[in-house]
């Protein structure tokens, strides 16, 4: 199986060329591509890869608002390791209770209610991890993040990831290509987007991307131009341009 | 629910605070009365309170529990004075929050010195309408001054002063007790480390005002009420019982009542107007037992205090965010999904106001079908929230920088 996104795509492309050259038949090509497309992507072991980067990149003693903080692992880490003033917002009652039990300040609310009333620049960083694509009004939230926070940190699964593209091309069914593989009617990801979509938005709205990272076949690296094809997930540090 | 069998920690259990005894202190006198929020001065003021667990040498381990509308200072354990002081209802049951307060329990009396005082205007040992007015030698009745949640908290502060306790590790309460906890954080921001508000919002809803009005109407229109001067004669039994029955419905939820009682009959269906349904029987029992243990005038005063409480109006000129700006304690708010007396949306307003100021806040909406009563019934989850919130953690940014 491919070790990098590039390996996988290269293998598929060379198989297509072999088919064109007549070295393999159509059935073999289809079987090969299907095999590659269906092999699950590699995910990093342990906690969220984004947490590691955020923990490294943000300075000690700052303030962080985490939108959709889940069970509070990131915020606990930031509190204990970096002396960060934290606040989480989360909708799921079980997750909220888990936060409270680990001592992470958390407010149970639906992010689709928006951040009205939160003062401008109230936090140094506002984090939106793996949540943007689940919101009813994602653009409103992106705008609100950059109003309430001096910096925004956004991560999402890249819908243009090559495996997702292949799965759609070959199976003709919406396989969102996310961790967990929800069916179309069960996925929380109601606004899937690609890295290109996000960068287009940033450009259009004069939002500056100060740092960007990609997860590709289980490896985290600085985002490269071709990662709209190779990255499973991406993470952006943004601020008002 | 009093008709269900209970498993209590008996006095000899290692998890019970054991046998308890209320104490009373005089915190204001006729010569040096206390000025109340409503303008009147009151003295003497005697306050009945209980304590559990040992005070640390630095006196920094005190948790104040604030009781709700019909509560008392007897939070945990078994009252050895129950018979002697004419409180037979305490003989069969431990204090009202016994699952939460005791050795190894969420408010762990091995760590904390827990204290609770009966509120001013109530009828469990603290000065109230049934107390003797020294100027007349008769019970105050309706000549007792109107009291507020703010007055209650100032009386509690006097009690702590008298006991030599400057700071509270935490103040915690549910319902009207939750409003006292909130008022503590507002009135004495430098005396409270952690504030825990359960099933309470910064003010009672319009619907809640309505319920209280009906309760008081029922009491005041009982033929035995006689302008509150019923002491020594027949008491306004029916009026107080009806007030309690109505209030009890507001403590439950539609789904909770349905699952507990359904439409089950107690009788075969007599086509009469006696107690026929299970739910009627339950409410009837609640009304009857309440009359045995609560004073009708106190009910008027305590519900009025509940009506008047409005943290935003008092501390922020009507603006809740401005009001909570003065809070310096860490705050946890828990609401309960089916509570329609203090609905989650109203409880959340307080949490959001703090969050908007960048102050750390924990707000949980606990899923429960037990309605408002959930703060007393859901002891597992409430206990877990309390014990983790009270755990010692390195919290460098407990107090947010003033924005």
XYZ file of C-alpha atoms in Angstrom:
644
model
C 0.000 0.000 0.000
C 1.130 3.566 -0.653
C 3.274 5.202 2.009
C 2.568 8.721 0.817
C -0.296 10.247 -1.034
C 2.008 10.732 -3.991
C 2.843 6.960 -4.095
C -0.810 6.089 -4.226
C -1.698 8.555 -6.926
C 1.435 7.602 -8.936
C 0.502 3.928 -8.758
C -3.002 4.630 -9.991
C -1.696 6.830 -12.830
C 0.886 4.214 -13.925
C -1.778 1.507 -13.888
C -3.925 3.648 -16.167
C -0.937 4.092 -18.510
C -0.365 0.309 -18.495
C -3.991 -0.140 -19.460
C -3.598 2.371 -22.277
C -0.443 0.561 -23.426
C -2.409 -2.702 -23.358
C -0.209 -4.269 -20.627
C -3.217 -4.996 -18.389
C -6.886 -5.462 -19.108
C -9.692 -3.231 -17.928
C -10.820 -5.615 -15.204
C -7.354 -5.745 -13.659
C -7.075 -1.966 -13.720
C -10.454 -1.585 -12.062
C -9.557 -4.149 -9.425
C -6.204 -2.515 -8.714
C -7.621 0.993 -8.425
C -10.459 -0.214 -6.279
C -7.975 -1.916 -3.968
C -5.951 1.256 -3.564
C -9.003 3.457 -3.207
C -10.537 1.213 -0.602
C -7.437 0.730 1.491
C -8.037 2.888 4.506
C -5.893 5.957 4.966
C -3.344 5.887 7.765
C -4.167 7.980 10.806
C -1.685 9.108 13.404
C -1.856 7.122 16.623
C -2.715 8.752 19.932
C -4.615 12.006 20.265
C -5.484 14.491 17.579
C -2.473 15.513 15.489
C -3.775 19.061 15.490
C -3.436 19.231 19.284
C 0.279 18.535 19.063
C 0.806 21.360 16.591
C -1.370 23.810 18.491
C 0.438 22.908 21.719
C 3.754 23.679 20.047
C 2.793 26.775 18.104
C 0.921 28.941 20.582
C 2.816 30.911 23.234
C 2.539 30.286 26.983
C 0.214 32.447 29.010
C -2.145 33.331 26.165
C -5.892 32.819 26.048
C -7.715 30.222 23.940
C -11.381 29.731 23.116
C -12.039 26.265 21.694
C -15.196 25.983 19.617
C -16.412 22.412 19.789
C -13.851 21.369 22.385
C -15.124 17.779 22.690
C -13.974 16.146 25.893
C -11.379 18.863 26.501
C -8.032 17.115 25.857
C -6.522 20.075 24.019
C -7.612 22.608 26.607
C -6.395 20.484 29.509
C -3.022 20.165 27.815
C -2.837 23.917 27.192
C -3.860 24.702 30.763
C -1.389 22.401 32.409
C 1.543 22.631 29.990
C 1.385 26.206 28.783
C -0.389 28.161 31.479
C -3.092 29.126 29.008
C -6.391 30.709 30.044
C -8.903 28.452 28.344
C -12.599 28.256 27.641
C -14.359 25.532 25.713
C -17.740 25.537 24.015
C -19.363 22.180 23.291
C -22.822 20.945 22.419
C -22.698 17.293 23.470
C -23.731 16.897 27.140
C -21.600 13.786 27.667
C -18.525 15.570 26.338
C -19.317 18.651 28.416
C -19.493 16.553 31.565
C -16.179 14.914 30.630
C -14.621 18.397 30.321
C -16.021 19.453 33.669
C -14.692 16.287 35.288
C -11.183 17.005 34.020
C -11.456 20.575 35.283
C -11.695 22.296 31.930
C -14.029 25.331 31.863
C -16.662 24.510 29.283
C -19.943 26.075 28.292
C -22.584 23.830 26.808
C -23.982 25.491 23.709
C -24.708 25.047 20.019
C -22.121 26.849 17.910
C -24.820 27.576 15.362
C -26.191 30.036 17.943
C -23.104 32.093 17.085
C -20.759 34.132 19.262
C -22.944 37.198 19.604
C -22.091 39.196 22.686
C -18.524 37.885 22.887
C -16.350 41.003 22.782
C -13.971 41.761 19.898
C -10.512 40.361 20.520
C -11.555 38.699 23.772
C -9.194 35.788 23.161
C -5.729 35.473 21.648
C -6.689 32.317 19.764
C -10.007 30.835 18.724
C -9.793 27.175 17.737
C -12.182 25.363 15.420
C -10.922 21.800 15.117
C -12.739 19.423 12.760
C -15.930 21.395 13.271
C -16.167 23.940 10.434
C -17.721 21.425 8.051
C -20.423 20.525 10.603
C -21.811 24.034 11.021
C -24.970 25.346 9.411
C -23.356 28.734 8.747
C -19.628 28.058 8.460
C -18.729 31.443 6.950
C -20.473 33.315 9.750
C -18.464 31.333 12.260
C -15.178 31.959 10.444
C -15.929 35.689 10.520
C -16.892 35.520 14.201
C -13.690 33.617 15.047
C -11.594 36.405 13.622
C -13.645 39.022 15.437
C -13.494 37.355 18.865
C -9.939 36.037 18.471
C -6.791 37.810 17.360
C -5.891 34.575 15.588
C -7.964 31.683 14.315
C -6.913 28.052 14.129
C -9.019 25.960 11.759
C -8.746 22.333 10.777
C -11.011 20.181 8.632
C -10.999 16.992 6.567
C -10.055 17.721 2.966
C -12.836 16.511 0.697
C -10.501 16.706 -2.330
C -8.165 14.083 -0.834
C -7.264 11.681 -3.622
C -8.743 8.625 -1.929
C -12.056 10.448 -1.487
C -12.001 11.484 -5.118
C -11.244 7.926 -6.275
C -13.931 6.434 -4.073
C -16.510 8.797 -5.540
C -15.276 8.190 -9.091
C -15.240 4.418 -8.779
C -18.111 3.698 -6.429
C -20.345 6.523 -7.595
C -21.585 6.930 -4.065
C -20.916 9.730 -1.643
C -18.174 8.398 0.567
C -17.213 11.420 2.537
C -13.764 10.036 3.174
C -13.788 11.032 6.784
C -12.666 9.197 9.891
C -15.574 7.035 10.927
C -17.037 6.756 7.401
C -20.595 7.923 8.075
C -23.314 7.324 5.524
C -24.605 10.372 3.638
C -27.625 10.691 5.918
C -25.701 10.213 9.134
C -22.657 12.367 8.618
C -22.312 15.463 10.786
C -20.220 16.927 7.960
C -22.907 18.888 6.163
C -20.528 21.371 4.521
C -17.549 19.383 3.251
C -14.792 21.528 1.785
C -11.399 21.169 0.198
C -8.121 22.902 0.956
C -8.556 24.872 -2.244
C -12.039 25.974 -1.191
C -10.653 27.217 2.083
C -7.752 29.071 0.504
C -10.122 30.661 -2.001
C -12.288 31.855 0.869
C -9.263 33.287 2.677
C -8.103 35.089 -0.457
C -11.533 36.498 -1.166
C -12.022 37.751 2.385
C -8.484 39.097 2.800
C -7.744 36.612 5.533
C -4.064 35.940 6.029
C -2.898 32.342 6.382
C 0.130 32.575 8.641
C 0.856 28.866 8.990
C -0.607 25.734 7.461
C -0.091 22.021 8.021
C -1.252 18.899 6.229
C -1.851 15.346 7.340
C -1.055 12.962 4.519
C -1.002 9.176 4.904
C -0.475 9.554 8.617
C 2.357 12.086 8.363
C 2.100 15.715 9.433
C 4.056 18.309 7.427
C 3.874 21.940 6.352
C 1.177 22.328 3.731
C 2.459 21.977 0.155
C 0.737 23.370 -2.976
C -0.257 19.883 -4.199
C -1.821 18.919 -0.858
C -5.320 19.620 -2.092
C -4.873 16.174 -3.634
C -2.640 14.487 -1.053
C -3.824 15.739 2.342
C -6.473 13.932 4.413
C -6.786 16.859 6.738
C -5.391 20.358 6.970
C -4.780 22.885 9.722
C -4.550 26.653 9.214
C -3.486 29.544 11.412
C -5.312 32.594 10.161
C -5.687 36.246 11.044
C -7.249 39.365 9.601
C -5.138 40.470 6.645
C -40.101 10.718 46.311
C -41.066 10.015 49.834
C -43.195 6.978 49.058
C -40.365 5.038 47.492
C -38.115 2.996 49.742
C -34.832 4.761 50.415
C -31.493 3.362 51.269
C -29.885 5.816 53.627
C -26.460 5.911 55.160
C -27.286 5.190 58.777
C -25.580 7.200 61.533
C -22.902 4.555 62.078
C -22.041 4.317 58.371
C -18.493 5.464 57.538
C -20.058 7.677 54.843
C -22.494 9.425 57.144
C -21.672 12.534 59.141
C -23.476 10.629 61.911
C -25.578 12.283 64.610
C -25.939 16.006 64.206
C -27.031 18.863 66.394
C -28.097 22.303 65.216
C -26.462 25.381 66.732
C -27.853 28.880 67.043
C -26.072 32.219 67.143
C -27.502 35.694 67.726
C -26.203 37.895 64.905
C -28.177 41.049 65.606
C -29.904 42.314 68.731
C -32.763 44.656 69.568
C -30.156 47.273 70.528
C -28.049 46.680 67.402
C -30.514 45.529 64.738
C -29.574 44.683 61.171
C -30.655 46.987 58.388
C -32.466 45.063 55.668
C -32.522 45.710 51.945
C -36.180 46.757 52.134
C -35.289 49.543 54.577
C -36.522 47.993 57.818
C -34.254 47.104 60.704
C -34.536 43.766 62.413
C -33.266 42.543 65.750
C -32.781 40.216 67.344
C -31.715 37.854 64.586
C -30.964 34.318 65.639
C -29.631 31.916 63.053
C -29.766 28.144 63.250
C -26.931 26.406 61.452
C -25.141 23.082 61.232
C -21.531 22.240 60.472
C -19.897 19.016 59.346
C -16.208 18.216 59.058
C -13.341 19.975 60.786
C -12.243 23.525 60.157
C -8.606 23.582 59.027
C -6.145 25.520 61.154
C -5.916 28.174 58.449
C -9.734 28.222 58.231
C -9.580 27.907 54.462
C -11.590 24.746 53.836
C -15.127 26.009 54.335
C -17.915 25.129 51.914
C -21.172 26.993 52.461
C -24.298 25.162 51.348
C -27.366 27.319 50.737
C -30.745 25.634 51.058
C -33.772 26.044 48.817
C -37.285 27.349 49.479
C -38.500 24.866 52.058
C -35.079 23.636 53.165
C -33.276 23.944 56.447
C -29.797 23.885 57.917
C -29.949 20.106 58.357
C -28.057 19.105 55.220
C -26.657 15.743 56.250
C -26.687 13.116 58.944
C -29.266 12.323 61.601
C -30.593 14.993 63.908
C -30.327 13.786 67.478
C -32.512 16.673 68.625
C -35.336 15.847 66.205
C -37.796 14.648 68.872
C -36.743 17.122 71.509
C -37.141 20.114 69.194
C -40.458 18.899 67.794
C -39.222 17.969 64.333
C -40.419 14.377 64.061
C -40.055 14.353 60.265
C -36.297 14.286 60.781
C -36.415 11.030 62.703
C -36.882 8.746 59.696
C -34.692 10.618 57.227
C -31.200 12.075 57.171
C -30.544 15.676 56.053
C -31.800 16.878 52.684
C -28.492 16.502 50.815
C -27.115 13.470 52.630
C -25.970 11.705 49.421
C -23.726 14.700 48.641
C -22.319 15.670 52.044
C -20.285 13.276 54.191
C -16.976 11.473 54.544
C -15.814 10.442 51.064
C -18.838 12.037 49.435
C -18.654 14.826 46.819
C -18.656 17.527 49.522
C -16.148 15.460 51.431
C -16.246 16.219 55.136
C -12.784 14.682 55.468
C -11.512 17.664 53.465
C -14.087 20.390 53.887
C -15.857 22.053 56.760
C -19.397 22.259 55.429
C -21.807 24.780 56.872
C -25.440 25.566 56.193
C -27.687 28.150 57.848
C -31.458 28.409 57.812
C -32.476 31.593 55.971
C -34.029 34.663 57.557
C -37.829 34.479 57.429
C -37.902 30.691 57.354
C -39.158 28.593 60.241
C -36.383 26.205 61.177
C -34.696 27.961 64.047
C -33.740 31.207 62.327
C -35.757 34.320 63.124
C -38.889 34.497 61.010
C -42.599 35.316 61.100
C -43.361 32.622 63.739
C -40.685 34.101 66.069
C -41.709 36.302 68.969
C -41.538 40.016 68.293
C -39.924 41.369 71.498
C -41.836 44.644 71.121
C -45.236 42.907 71.323
C -44.430 39.583 72.920
C -46.400 37.920 70.112
C -45.290 36.217 66.897
C -44.377 38.665 64.149
C -46.757 37.201 61.574
C -47.094 39.653 58.705
C -45.429 42.434 60.675
C -42.151 40.656 59.960
C -40.196 42.773 57.470
C -39.878 41.616 53.877
C -36.518 39.890 53.417
C -34.426 39.369 50.291
C -31.833 36.932 49.010
C -29.327 39.739 49.564
C -30.367 39.906 53.240
C -29.918 36.153 53.558
C -26.424 36.324 52.175
C -25.485 39.228 54.459
C -26.780 37.253 57.446
C -24.686 34.277 56.347
C -21.679 36.588 56.064
C -22.310 37.760 59.636
C -22.434 34.147 60.718
C -19.082 33.439 59.067
C -17.642 36.583 60.674
C -18.837 35.351 64.057
C -17.167 31.991 63.409
C -13.915 33.659 62.298
C -14.173 32.490 58.705
C -13.011 35.031 56.148
C -12.993 33.117 52.865
C -15.154 30.372 51.459
C -13.554 27.608 49.444
C -16.918 27.304 47.787
C -20.526 28.277 48.044
C -23.030 25.876 46.546
C -26.778 25.729 46.266
C -29.664 24.612 44.113
C -32.784 26.525 43.138
C -33.274 29.388 45.591
C -30.032 28.124 47.164
C -28.354 28.569 43.775
C -29.492 32.176 43.746
C -27.876 32.629 47.151
C -24.658 31.135 45.780
C -24.782 33.591 42.893
C -25.520 36.474 45.265
C -22.509 35.483 47.355
C -20.229 35.752 44.313
C -21.715 39.175 43.532
C -21.950 40.660 47.011
C -18.692 39.283 48.391
C -16.455 38.706 45.362
C -13.350 38.566 47.528
C -14.700 35.994 49.946
C -15.624 33.219 47.492
C -13.137 30.992 45.640
C -15.668 28.858 43.802
C -19.345 29.364 43.194
C -21.650 26.520 42.182
C -25.146 27.347 41.004
C -27.500 24.424 40.392
C -30.900 24.739 38.711
C -31.060 28.482 39.219
C -30.931 31.604 37.112
C -30.219 35.264 37.940
C -33.942 35.855 38.285
C -37.143 33.869 38.400
C -39.098 33.591 35.151
C -42.456 35.280 34.665
C -44.018 31.842 34.800
C -42.322 31.255 38.148
C -43.674 34.565 39.483
C -47.106 33.344 38.462
C -46.783 30.046 40.297
C -45.653 31.802 43.471
C -48.569 34.221 43.234
C -51.063 31.363 43.100
C -49.401 29.692 46.085
C -49.650 32.836 48.184
C -53.215 33.496 47.040
C -54.174 30.051 48.201
C -52.618 30.605 51.645
C -53.936 34.123 52.171
C -57.464 33.158 51.212
C -57.629 30.224 53.571
C -60.289 31.109 56.202
C -57.794 30.222 58.951
C -55.132 32.596 57.667
C -56.633 35.628 59.427
C -54.069 38.119 58.213
C -51.239 35.841 59.295
C -52.332 35.823 62.950
C -53.230 32.179 63.169
C -50.646 31.207 65.784
C -52.200 29.390 68.709
C -55.299 28.536 66.677
C -56.120 26.489 63.584
C -53.561 27.049 60.844
C -54.298 27.710 57.135
C -53.866 24.035 56.449
C -55.695 23.776 53.123
C -54.136 26.904 51.683
C -50.589 25.892 52.532
C -51.166 22.326 51.310
C -52.540 23.598 47.991
C -49.570 25.946 47.600
C -47.235 23.029 48.164
C -49.120 20.749 45.760
C -48.908 23.334 43.014
C -45.246 23.994 43.746
C -44.529 20.267 43.639
C -45.867 20.056 40.101
C -43.403 22.769 39.126
C -40.571 20.689 40.607
C -41.366 17.721 38.374
C -41.640 17.455 34.604
C -44.394 16.278 32.325
C -42.416 13.233 31.209
C -41.229 12.527 34.747
C -44.753 12.611 36.147
C -45.940 10.416 33.323
C -43.277 7.782 33.899
C -43.695 7.801 37.689
C -47.482 7.905 37.988
C -48.957 7.547 34.519
C -52.733 7.498 34.806
C -52.701 4.742 37.397
C -55.589 4.590 39.827
C -55.338 4.187 43.590
C -58.966 3.180 43.674
C -61.157 1.247 41.264
C -62.414 4.530 39.892
C -65.208 5.657 42.181
C -66.536 8.384 39.930
C -66.205 10.718 42.873
C -63.908 13.527 43.885
C -61.684 11.782 46.383
C -58.067 10.850 45.806
C -58.320 8.421 42.903
C -55.205 8.717 40.755
C -51.709 7.872 41.925
C -50.599 11.395 41.141
C -53.395 12.820 43.286
C -52.336 10.607 46.125
C -48.738 11.730 45.768
C -49.620 15.430 45.753
C -52.068 14.940 48.609
C -49.301 13.343 50.652
C -46.854 16.135 49.780
C -49.380 18.758 50.825
C -50.238 17.067 54.120
C -46.678 16.404 55.207
C -45.596 19.928 54.274
C -48.229 21.497 56.492
C -46.799 19.537 59.409
C -43.371 21.011 58.921
C -43.653 24.476 57.389
C -45.127 27.783 58.436
C -47.586 29.482 56.081
C -46.274 32.992 56.765
C -42.713 31.812 56.141
C -43.917 30.452 52.822
C -45.123 33.934 51.870
C -41.837 35.569 52.845
C -39.547 33.034 51.253
C -41.440 32.954 47.946
C -41.440 36.757 47.924
C -37.666 36.783 48.309
C -37.513 34.371 45.379
C -39.725 36.709 43.312
C -37.708 39.817 44.080
C -34.299 38.379 43.328
C -32.875 39.930 40.172
C -29.088 39.912 39.998
C -28.897 42.011 36.837
C -31.222 44.697 38.193
C -29.466 44.919 41.536
C -25.843 44.754 40.443
C -25.843 45.864 36.821
C -28.642 48.358 36.341
C -30.508 45.682 34.415
C -27.476 44.519 32.424
C -26.431 41.022 33.429
C -22.994 41.273 31.824
C -22.304 44.455 33.785
C -23.537 42.764 36.955
C -21.317 39.698 36.685
C -18.241 41.791 35.874
C -17.656 42.019 39.640
C -17.483 38.237 40.089
C -14.024 36.966 40.922
C -14.759 33.356 41.798
C -14.595 30.396 39.498
C -18.166 29.561 38.568
C -19.958 26.366 37.652
C -23.596 26.392 36.594
C -25.597 23.227 36.056
C -29.100 23.262 34.653
C -31.368 20.288 34.085
C -32.945 19.612 30.722
C -36.541 19.146 31.894
C -36.532 21.904 34.546
C -39.347 24.313 33.743
C -39.099 26.342 36.959
C -35.545 27.458 36.210
C -35.282 26.442 32.551
C -31.841 25.717 31.056
C -32.061 28.683 28.674
C -32.441 31.045 31.643
C -29.607 29.403 33.587
C -27.366 29.624 30.549
C -27.802 33.409 30.339
C -25.702 33.775 33.474
C -23.010 31.436 32.156
C -22.908 33.236 28.820
C -22.581 36.608 30.516
C -19.455 35.396 32.339
C -18.090 33.748 29.202
C -18.544 36.966 27.260
C -16.346 38.724 29.787
C -13.656 36.121 29.247
C -14.141 34.723 32.744
C -13.754 30.955 32.962
C -17.106 29.258 33.290
C -18.354 25.698 33.385
C -21.947 25.367 32.258
C -23.567 21.960 31.946
C -27.104 21.126 30.942
C -27.612 17.771 32.609
C -30.001 15.509 30.696
C -32.718 14.444 33.139
C -36.460 13.920 33.198
C -36.653 14.780 36.895
C -37.470 18.429 36.235
C -36.373 21.010 38.782
C -36.029 18.301 41.441
C -33.177 16.851 39.395
C -30.637 18.888 41.370
C -31.607 16.790 44.403
C -32.346 13.533 42.574
C -29.473 13.237 40.074
C -26.953 12.797 42.855
C -24.505 10.732 40.779
C -23.903 13.300 38.094
C -24.264 16.292 40.418
C -21.808 14.640 42.809
C -19.327 14.031 40.021
C -19.554 17.637 38.874
C -19.155 18.962 42.423
C -16.207 16.802 43.369
C -14.289 17.552 40.177
C -15.007 21.272 40.394
C -13.804 21.318 43.990
C -10.671 19.290 43.264
C -7.397 21.135 43.820
C -5.831 21.825 40.486
C -3.161 24.173 39.384
C -5.369 26.848 37.851
C -3.146 29.800 37.062
C -5.862 31.779 35.345
C -8.686 31.299 37.755
C -9.294 34.996 37.879
C -9.490 36.466 34.426
C -7.740 39.704 33.802
C -10.209 42.543 33.831
C -11.000 43.263 30.194
